[in-house]
Amino acid sequence: MSKTPLRQTSRSLPIALLRARETVMGPVREMLSASGVNEQKWRVLRVLDESGPLDQSLLAEKACLQLPSLTRILKAMDEQALVTRATDPDDRRRSIVTLSEAGRQVIEDHVDANRALFQRLEAAFGAERMETLLDLLEDLNRTDLKG
Amino acid sequence: MSKTPLRQTSRSLPIALLRARETVMGPVREMLSASGVNEQKWRVLRVLDESGPLDQSLLAEKACLQLPSLTRILKAMDEQALVTRATDPDDRRRSIVTLSEAGRQVIEDHVDANRALFQRLEAAFGAERMETLLDLLEDLNRTDLKG
DNA sequence: CGTTATTAATTGCTTTGTTAAGTTATTGCG
DNA sequence: CGCAATAACTTAACAAAGCAATTAATAACG
């Protein structure tokens, strides 16, 4: 009845990644909980703050969101007046998203808590190990399997 | 108009983790696409195969799913006859989930492709680096911030 | 030009994630 | 014992992910 498992996955990369996402983003969600922006909107705000106005395809790529999700999120953020959207005059298919002053203010309201959070994480985990982890993750994401 | 960004996030752990999830699980989703099980059901099957029958709370923990999600997923998997559920006689709040023969068969049908996939990833990324990455992720997940 | 292909964004549909509230069973304790 | 507290799900409600199909604008090219 109890055959041996078909595969031993004592160490599973997918599961470890899922857990890590929760470990890291759980506290961020908590920090944002009372602010009207969630994790995804927060990523959009941060990307726009860092990169300046972007078309939606690039924004989706940088914020790790699918275009359909971004469309819906931007609709809400537009209504919240956190961003504005304008058709690109040079290519009227494109819509350029710009951070509003209110959007910038939301970042300002949470950036200290956010930094503190990641500094605590870095202190607990070790700054050097954090560097290594980031290096490895970025390399992994460059690793393509079309070999 | 263009003040400097409120924070420079050239290297963002959350974004790197999200991308890694996509890098790793994208091919797995593709592999499973024609099989009637998705990523989450696959995780449930694998955990049950590896650990044997489990109550739902433990299963949720091991498969990285929330209980409400697991409830719905198990309902579907029960209808697909991939698992069976039975009330624990010692604690009738608990429901013990068991892998069915059909469920085991689904694993068997994909385990080779799955292993090949991760071996390709390991070959491209480097086995040693993969070990390091797993170590770091597992440590990160043990790092708690209640300090 | 004009027709076809491609690209950017949106919409529709189903499943999952997240939070909170509700059920039923068990435990703790006065 | 009896009653409050806790635990294991379940249900509900809404946002988001994922995928396919659609619309609108631009590019490619015969």
Coordinates of C-alpha atoms (C1' of nucleotides) in Angstrom, one line a residue:
Chain A
M1 CA 0.0 0.0 0.0
S2 CA 2.7 2.5 0.9
K3 CA 5.1 2.4 -2.0
T4 CA 8.1 4.6 -1.8
P5 CA 7.6 8.1 -3.0
L6 CA 8.2 8.6 -6.7
R7 CA 10.6 11.4 -6.0
Q8 CA 12.3 12.7 -3.0
T9 CA 12.0 16.5 -2.8
S10 CA 13.4 17.2 0.6
R11 CA 14.7 20.5 -0.8
S12 CA 12.3 22.1 -3.2
L13 CA 13.2 25.3 -5.0
P14 CA 9.6 26.2 -5.8
I15 CA 8.5 25.8 -2.2
A16 CA 11.5 27.7 -0.9
L17 CA 10.7 30.6 -3.2
L18 CA 7.1 30.7 -2.2
R19 CA 8.0 30.7 1.4
A20 CA 10.5 33.4 0.9
R21 CA 8.0 35.6 -0.9
E22 CA 5.8 35.3 2.2
T23 CA 8.6 35.9 4.6
V24 CA 9.6 39.1 2.8
M25 CA 6.3 40.5 1.7
G26 CA 4.2 39.6 4.7
P27 CA 5.6 42.4 6.8
V28 CA 5.4 44.8 3.8
R29 CA 1.7 44.0 3.4
E30 CA 1.3 44.6 7.0
M31 CA 3.0 48.0 6.8
L32 CA 0.8 49.0 3.9
S33 CA -2.4 47.6 5.3
A34 CA -3.9 50.9 6.4
S35 CA -2.8 53.0 3.5
G36 CA -5.2 52.2 0.6
V37 CA -2.3 50.8 -1.5
N38 CA -1.5 47.1 -1.6
E39 CA 1.6 45.2 -2.5
Q40 CA 1.0 45.5 -6.2
K41 CA 0.2 49.2 -6.2
W42 CA 3.2 49.8 -4.0
R43 CA 5.4 48.1 -6.6
V44 CA 3.9 50.3 -9.3
L45 CA 4.5 53.4 -7.3
R46 CA 8.1 52.5 -6.5
V47 CA 8.9 51.6 -10.1
L48 CA 7.5 54.9 -11.4
D49 CA 9.3 56.8 -8.7
E50 CA 12.6 55.2 -9.7
S51 CA 12.3 55.1 -13.4
G52 CA 10.0 58.1 -14.2
P53 CA 7.0 57.9 -16.6
L54 CA 6.7 54.6 -18.4
D55 CA 4.5 53.0 -20.9
Q56 CA 2.4 50.1 -19.5
S57 CA 4.4 47.3 -21.1
L58 CA 7.6 48.4 -19.6
L59 CA 6.0 49.2 -16.3
A60 CA 4.5 45.7 -16.2
E61 CA 7.8 44.2 -16.9
K62 CA 9.6 46.2 -14.2
A63 CA 6.9 45.8 -11.6
C64 CA 6.5 42.0 -12.3
L65 CA 2.9 42.3 -13.3
Q66 CA 1.0 40.9 -16.2
L67 CA -0.4 43.5 -18.6
P68 CA -4.1 42.5 -17.8
S69 CA -3.4 42.8 -14.1
L70 CA -1.7 46.2 -14.6
T71 CA -4.6 47.5 -16.6
R72 CA -6.9 46.8 -13.8
I73 CA -4.6 48.1 -11.1
L74 CA -3.9 51.3 -13.0
K75 CA -7.6 51.9 -13.4
A76 CA -8.0 51.9 -9.6
M77 CA -4.8 53.9 -9.1
D78 CA -6.1 56.5 -11.6
E79 CA -9.3 56.8 -9.7
Q80 CA -7.3 57.2 -6.5
A81 CA -5.3 59.9 -8.3
L82 CA -2.1 58.2 -7.6
V83 CA -1.1 58.2 -11.3
T84 CA -2.1 59.8 -14.5
R85 CA -2.2 58.2 -17.9
A86 CA -1.8 59.9 -21.3
T87 CA -1.7 58.6 -24.8
D88 CA 1.8 58.7 -26.3
P89 CA 1.5 61.2 -29.2
D90 CA 4.3 59.4 -31.1
D91 CA 2.5 56.0 -30.9
R92 CA -1.1 56.3 -30.0
R93 CA -1.3 52.6 -29.0
R94 CA 0.9 53.5 -26.0
S95 CA -0.3 55.0 -22.8
I96 CA 2.3 56.7 -20.6
V97 CA 1.9 56.4 -16.9
T98 CA 3.1 59.2 -14.6
L99 CA 3.4 59.3 -10.9
S100 CA 1.2 62.1 -9.4
E101 CA 2.1 64.2 -6.4
A102 CA -0.3 62.2 -4.3
G103 CA 1.4 59.0 -5.5
R104 CA 4.7 60.4 -4.5
Q105 CA 3.3 61.4 -1.2
V106 CA 2.2 57.8 -0.5
I107 CA 5.8 56.6 -1.1
E108 CA 7.1 59.3 1.2
D109 CA 4.6 58.3 3.9
H110 CA 5.9 54.7 4.0
V111 CA 9.5 54.8 2.7
D112 CA 11.0 55.1 6.2
A113 CA 9.0 52.2 7.6
N114 CA 9.9 50.2 4.5
R115 CA 13.6 50.9 4.8
A116 CA 13.5 50.1 8.5
L117 CA 11.9 46.8 7.7
F118 CA 14.5 45.8 5.2
Q119 CA 17.3 46.9 7.4
R120 CA 16.0 44.7 10.2
L121 CA 15.8 41.8 7.7
E122 CA 19.3 42.5 6.6
A123 CA 20.6 42.7 10.1
A124 CA 18.9 39.4 11.1
F125 CA 20.0 37.6 7.9
G126 CA 23.4 39.2 7.4
A127 CA 24.2 41.9 4.9
E128 CA 26.8 39.8 3.1
R129 CA 24.5 36.8 2.8
M130 CA 21.8 39.1 1.5
E131 CA 24.2 40.3 -1.2
T132 CA 25.0 36.8 -2.2
L133 CA 21.3 35.8 -2.2
L134 CA 20.4 38.8 -4.5
D135 CA 23.3 37.9 -6.8
L136 CA 22.2 34.3 -7.1
L137 CA 18.5 35.2 -7.7
E138 CA 19.4 37.7 -10.4
D139 CA 21.7 35.2 -12.0
L140 CA 18.9 32.6 -11.8
N141 CA 16.6 35.0 -13.5
R142 CA 19.1 35.5 -16.3
T143 CA 19.4 31.7 -16.7
D144 CA 17.2 30.7 -19.6
L145 CA 16.3 27.1 -20.4
K146 CA 16.2 27.4 -24.1
G147 CA 19.6 25.6 -24.2
Chain B
M1 CA 9.3 68.5 -11.4
S2 CA 11.6 65.4 -11.4
K3 CA 12.8 65.3 -7.9
T4 CA 15.3 62.5 -7.1
P5 CA 13.6 59.2 -6.2
L6 CA 12.8 58.8 -2.6
R7 CA 14.7 55.6 -2.5
Q8 CA 17.0 53.8 -4.9
T9 CA 16.0 50.2 -5.2
S10 CA 18.4 49.1 -7.9
R11 CA 18.4 45.6 -6.2
S12 CA 15.0 44.6 -4.9
L13 CA 14.6 41.4 -3.0
P14 CA 10.8 41.2 -3.5
I15 CA 11.1 41.8 -7.3
A16 CA 14.0 39.2 -7.6
L17 CA 11.9 36.7 -5.7
L18 CA 8.8 37.3 -8.0
R19 CA 10.9 36.9 -11.1
A20 CA 12.6 33.8 -9.8
R21 CA 9.2 32.2 -9.1
E22 CA 8.3 32.9 -12.7
T23 CA 11.6 31.6 -14.0
V24 CA 11.2 28.4 -12.1
M25 CA 7.5 27.7 -12.2
G26 CA 6.8 28.9 -15.8
P27 CA 8.3 25.8 -17.3
V28 CA 6.5 23.6 -14.7
R29 CA 3.2 25.2 -15.6
E30 CA 3.9 24.5 -19.2
M31 CA 4.7 20.9 -18.5
L32 CA 1.5 20.4 -16.6
S33 CA -0.7 22.4 -19.0
A34 CA -2.3 19.5 -20.7
S35 CA -2.8 17.2 -17.7
G36 CA -5.8 18.6 -15.7
V37 CA -3.6 19.5 -12.7
N38 CA -2.2 23.0 -12.2
E39 CA 0.7 24.2 -10.2
Q40 CA -1.1 24.1 -6.9
K41 CA -2.6 20.7 -7.4
W42 CA 0.8 19.5 -8.4
R43 CA 2.2 20.7 -5.1
V44 CA -0.5 19.0 -3.2
L45 CA 0.1 15.7 -5.0
R46 CA 3.8 15.9 -4.4
V47 CA 3.5 16.7 -0.7
L48 CA 1.1 13.8 -0.2
D49 CA 3.4 11.5 -2.1
E50 CA 6.3 12.5 0.0
S51 CA 4.7 12.7 3.4
G52 CA 1.8 10.3 3.2
P53 CA -1.7 11.1 4.5
L54 CA -1.9 14.5 6.2
D55 CA -4.6 16.6 7.8
Q56 CA -5.4 19.8 5.9
S57 CA -3.6 22.2 8.1
L58 CA -0.3 20.4 7.8
L59 CA -0.9 19.9 4.1
A60 CA -1.5 23.6 3.6
E61 CA 1.7 24.4 5.5
K62 CA 3.8 22.0 3.5
A63 CA 2.3 22.9 0.1
C64 CA 2.5 26.6 0.8
L65 CA -1.3 27.1 0.4
Q66 CA -3.7 28.9 2.6
L67 CA -6.5 26.8 4.2
P68 CA -9.3 28.5 2.2
S69 CA -7.4 27.9 -1.1
L70 CA -6.7 24.3 -0.1
T71 CA -10.4 23.7 0.7
R72 CA -11.4 24.6 -2.8
I73 CA -8.5 22.8 -4.4
L74 CA -9.2 19.6 -2.5
K75 CA -12.9 19.8 -3.5
A76 CA -11.8 19.8 -7.1
M77 CA -9.2 17.1 -6.6
D78 CA -11.7 15.0 -4.7
E79 CA -14.1 15.2 -7.7
Q80 CA -11.2 14.3 -10.0
A81 CA -10.6 11.3 -7.7
L82 CA -7.0 12.4 -7.2
V83 CA -7.3 12.3 -3.4
T84 CA -9.7 11.0 -0.7
R85 CA -10.7 12.7 2.5
A86 CA -11.8 11.1 5.7
T87 CA -12.6 12.5 9.1
D88 CA -10.0 11.7 11.7
P89 CA -11.7 9.4 14.3
D90 CA -9.5 10.8 17.1
D91 CA -10.4 14.4 16.4
R92 CA -13.4 14.8 14.3
R93 CA -12.6 18.4 13.4
R94 CA -9.7 17.1 11.3
S95 CA -10.0 15.8 7.8
I96 CA -7.2 13.5 6.7
V97 CA -6.3 13.7 3.0
T98 CA -4.9 10.6 1.2
L99 CA -3.4 10.3 -2.2
S100 CA -5.4 8.0 -4.5
E101 CA -3.9 5.6 -7.0
A102 CA -5.0 8.0 -9.8
G103 CA -3.3 10.8 -8.0
R104 CA -0.1 8.7 -7.8
Q105 CA -0.4 8.0 -11.4
V106 CA -0.5 11.7 -12.3
I107 CA 2.8 12.1 -10.5
E108 CA 4.2 9.2 -12.3
D109 CA 3.1 10.6 -15.6
H110 CA 5.1 13.8 -15.1
V111 CA 7.9 13.0 -12.7
D112 CA 10.4 12.3 -15.4
A113 CA 9.7 15.6 -17.3
N114 CA 9.8 17.4 -14.0
R115 CA 13.1 16.0 -13.0
A116 CA 14.5 16.7 -16.5
L117 CA 13.4 20.2 -16.2
F118 CA 15.2 20.8 -12.8
Q119 CA 18.3 19.0 -14.0
R120 CA 18.5 21.3 -17.0
L121 CA 18.0 24.3 -14.7
E122 CA 20.7 22.9 -12.3
A123 CA 23.1 22.3 -15.3
A124 CA 22.6 25.8 -16.6
F125 CA 22.8 27.5 -13.2
G126 CA 25.4 25.3 -11.6
A127 CA 24.7 22.6 -9.1
E128 CA 26.9 24.2 -6.4
R129 CA 25.2 27.6 -6.8
M130 CA 21.9 25.9 -6.6
E131 CA 22.8 24.3 -3.3
T132 CA 23.9 27.7 -2.0
L133 CA 20.7 29.4 -3.2
L134 CA 18.6 26.8 -1.5
D135 CA 20.6 27.1 1.7
L136 CA 20.2 30.8 1.7
L137 CA 16.4 30.7 1.0
E138 CA 15.8 28.2 3.7
D139 CA 17.8 30.3 6.2
L140 CA 15.9 33.4 5.1
N141 CA 12.6 31.6 5.8
R142 CA 13.9 30.7 9.2
T143 CA 14.8 34.4 9.8
D144 CA 12.0 35.9 11.8
L145 CA 11.7 39.6 12.4
K146 CA 10.2 39.5 15.8
G147 CA 13.6 40.5 17.2
Chain C
dC1 C1' -1.3 52.6 -51.7
dG2 C1' -3.6 48.4 -49.7
dT3 C1' -3.5 44.2 -47.4
dT4 C1' -1.4 41.4 -43.9
dA5 C1' 1.3 41.0 -39.7
dT6 C1' 2.7 42.9 -35.4
dT7 C1' 2.3 45.5 -31.2
dA8 C1' -0.1 47.8 -27.0
dA9 C1' -3.6 47.7 -24.3
dT10 C1' -8.2 46.1 -22.8
dT11 C1' -11.8 42.7 -21.8
dG12 C1' -13.8 38.2 -20.4
dC13 C1' -13.5 34.0 -17.8
dT14 C1' -11.9 30.9 -14.4
dT15 C1' -9.0 29.9 -10.5
dT16 C1' -6.3 31.5 -6.6
dG17 C1' -5.0 34.7 -2.8
dT18 C1' -6.4 37.3 1.2
dT19 C1' -9.3 38.6 4.9
dA20 C1' -13.0 38.0 7.9
dA21 C1' -16.8 35.7 9.6
dG22 C1' -19.2 31.4 10.6
dT23 C1' -19.5 26.0 12.0
dT24 C1' -18.5 22.2 14.4
dA25 C1' -15.5 19.8 17.6
dT26 C1' -12.3 19.8 21.4
dT27 C1' -9.9 21.7 25.5
dG28 C1' -9.4 24.2 29.9
dC29 C1' -11.0 25.3 34.0
dG30 C1' -14.0 27.2 37.8
Chain D
dC1 C1' -20.4 19.0 34.9
dG2 C1' -21.0 23.4 32.2
dC3 C1' -19.4 27.2 29.8
dA4 C1' -15.9 30.1 27.8
dA5 C1' -11.7 29.7 24.8
dT6 C1' -9.4 27.5 21.2
dA7 C1' -8.8 24.8 17.0
dA8 C1' -9.9 22.9 12.3
dC9 C1' -12.0 23.6 8.7
dT10 C1' -15.6 26.0 5.6
dT11 C1' -17.9 29.8 3.4
dA12 C1' -18.2 34.3 1.5
dA13 C1' -16.6 38.4 -0.7
dC14 C1' -13.5 40.8 -3.4
dA15 C1' -9.0 41.7 -5.6
dA16 C1' -5.5 39.6 -8.4
dA17 C1' -3.2 35.9 -11.4
dG18 C1' -3.2 33.6 -15.6
dC19 C1' -4.7 32.7 -20.2
dA20 C1' -7.3 33.5 -24.4
dA21 C1' -9.6 36.5 -27.4
dT22 C1' -10.6 41.3 -29.0
dT23 C1' -9.8 46.1 -30.4
dA24 C1' -7.1 49.8 -32.1
dA25 C1' -2.8 51.6 -34.0
dT26 C1' 1.4 50.9 -36.4
dA27 C1' 4.8 48.4 -39.3
dA28 C1' 6.0 45.5 -43.2
dC29 C1' 6.0 44.8 -47.8
dG30 C1' 4.2 43.3 -52.3

